[in-house]
Short mmCIF file of C-alpha atoms in Angstrom, two decimals:
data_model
loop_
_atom_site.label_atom_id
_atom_site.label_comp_id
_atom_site.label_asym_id
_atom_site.label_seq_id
_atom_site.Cartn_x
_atom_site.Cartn_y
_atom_site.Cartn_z
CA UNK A 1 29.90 -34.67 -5.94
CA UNK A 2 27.78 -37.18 -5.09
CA UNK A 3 26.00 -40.06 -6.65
CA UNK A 4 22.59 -38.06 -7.31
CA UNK A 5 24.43 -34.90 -8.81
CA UNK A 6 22.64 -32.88 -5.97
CA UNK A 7 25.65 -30.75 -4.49
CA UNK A 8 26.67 -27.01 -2.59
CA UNK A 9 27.70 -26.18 -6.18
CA UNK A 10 24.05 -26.93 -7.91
CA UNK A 11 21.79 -23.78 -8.68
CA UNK A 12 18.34 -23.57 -7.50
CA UNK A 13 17.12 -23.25 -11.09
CA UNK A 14 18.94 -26.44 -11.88
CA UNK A 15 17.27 -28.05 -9.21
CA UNK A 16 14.66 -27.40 -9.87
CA UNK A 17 14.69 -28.43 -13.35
CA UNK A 18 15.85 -32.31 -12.14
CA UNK A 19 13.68 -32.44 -9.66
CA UNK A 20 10.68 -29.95 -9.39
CA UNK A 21 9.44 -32.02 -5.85
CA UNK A 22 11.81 -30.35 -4.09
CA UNK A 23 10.09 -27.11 -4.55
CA UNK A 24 8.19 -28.33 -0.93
CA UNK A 25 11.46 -28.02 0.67
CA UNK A 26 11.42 -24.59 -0.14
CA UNK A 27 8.28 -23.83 0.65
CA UNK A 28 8.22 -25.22 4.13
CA UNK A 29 11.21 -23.13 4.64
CA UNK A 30 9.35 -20.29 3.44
CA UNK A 31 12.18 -19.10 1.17
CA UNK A 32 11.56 -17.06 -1.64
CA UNK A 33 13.83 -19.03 -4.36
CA UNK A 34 10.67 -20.71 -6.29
CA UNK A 35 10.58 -18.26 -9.14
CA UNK A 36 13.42 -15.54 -8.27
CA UNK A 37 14.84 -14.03 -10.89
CA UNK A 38 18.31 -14.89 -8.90
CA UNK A 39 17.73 -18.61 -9.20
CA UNK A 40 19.64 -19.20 -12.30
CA UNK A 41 22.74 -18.07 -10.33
CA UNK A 42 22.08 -18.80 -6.62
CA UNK A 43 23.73 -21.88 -5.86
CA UNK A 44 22.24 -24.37 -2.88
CA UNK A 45 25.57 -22.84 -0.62
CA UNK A 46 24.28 -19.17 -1.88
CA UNK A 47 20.57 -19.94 -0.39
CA UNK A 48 20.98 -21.83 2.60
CA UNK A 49 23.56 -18.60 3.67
CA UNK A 50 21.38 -16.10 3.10
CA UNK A 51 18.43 -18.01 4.86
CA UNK A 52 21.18 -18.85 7.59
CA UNK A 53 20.31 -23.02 7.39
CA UNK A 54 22.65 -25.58 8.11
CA UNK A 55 23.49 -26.71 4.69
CA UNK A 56 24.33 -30.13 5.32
CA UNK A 57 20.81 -30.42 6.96
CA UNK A 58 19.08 -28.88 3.85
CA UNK A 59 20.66 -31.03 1.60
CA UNK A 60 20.12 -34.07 3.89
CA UNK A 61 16.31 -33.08 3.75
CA UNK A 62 16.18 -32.41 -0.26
CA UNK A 63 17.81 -35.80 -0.61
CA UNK A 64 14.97 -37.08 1.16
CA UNK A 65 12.35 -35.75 -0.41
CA UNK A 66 13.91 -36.76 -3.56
CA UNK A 67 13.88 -40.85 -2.42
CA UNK A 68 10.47 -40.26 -1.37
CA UNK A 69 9.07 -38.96 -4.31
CA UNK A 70 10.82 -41.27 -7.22
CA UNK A 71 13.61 -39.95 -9.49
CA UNK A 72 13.50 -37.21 -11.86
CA UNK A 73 10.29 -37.46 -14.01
CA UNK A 74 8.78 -39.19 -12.15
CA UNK A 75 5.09 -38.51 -11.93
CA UNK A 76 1.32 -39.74 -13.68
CA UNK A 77 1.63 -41.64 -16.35
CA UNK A 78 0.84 -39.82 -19.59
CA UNK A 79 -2.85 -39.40 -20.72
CA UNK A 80 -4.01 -39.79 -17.00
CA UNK A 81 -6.31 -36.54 -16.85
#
């Protein structure tokens, strides 16, 4: 495992759950996981498989994303709309 939890091992729902930015990823990869019913089980090794990707690259690249955005939660402050 490393430091940021973010692993092969890690569902797509869970994920998703720490860190909904890293929907984008998805989506630029035009993969179907956002919403699947078979997120809850798929695991990041299960996905990037059946999409045939380089897993160490999409990890690499949701890692990314993640420093970029901010850490989980991060986001407008409360009350801002």
């Amino acid at each position: 495992m490393d430091d940021m939890g973010l692993t092969a091992d890690l569902t797509v729902a869970e994920l998703l759950a720490r860190w909904p930015q890293t929907a984008q990823v998805f989506l630029r990869y035009r993969m179907a996981c956002i919403g699947c019913t078979m997120a809850p089980f798929d695991t990041l090794a299960d996905v990037t498989t059946a999409y045939d990707l380089r897993l160490d690259l999409f990890l690499s690249e949701l890692r990314r994303t993640i420093a970029e955005t901010g850490p989980p939660g991060a986001g407008p402050e409360e009350g801002w709309l």
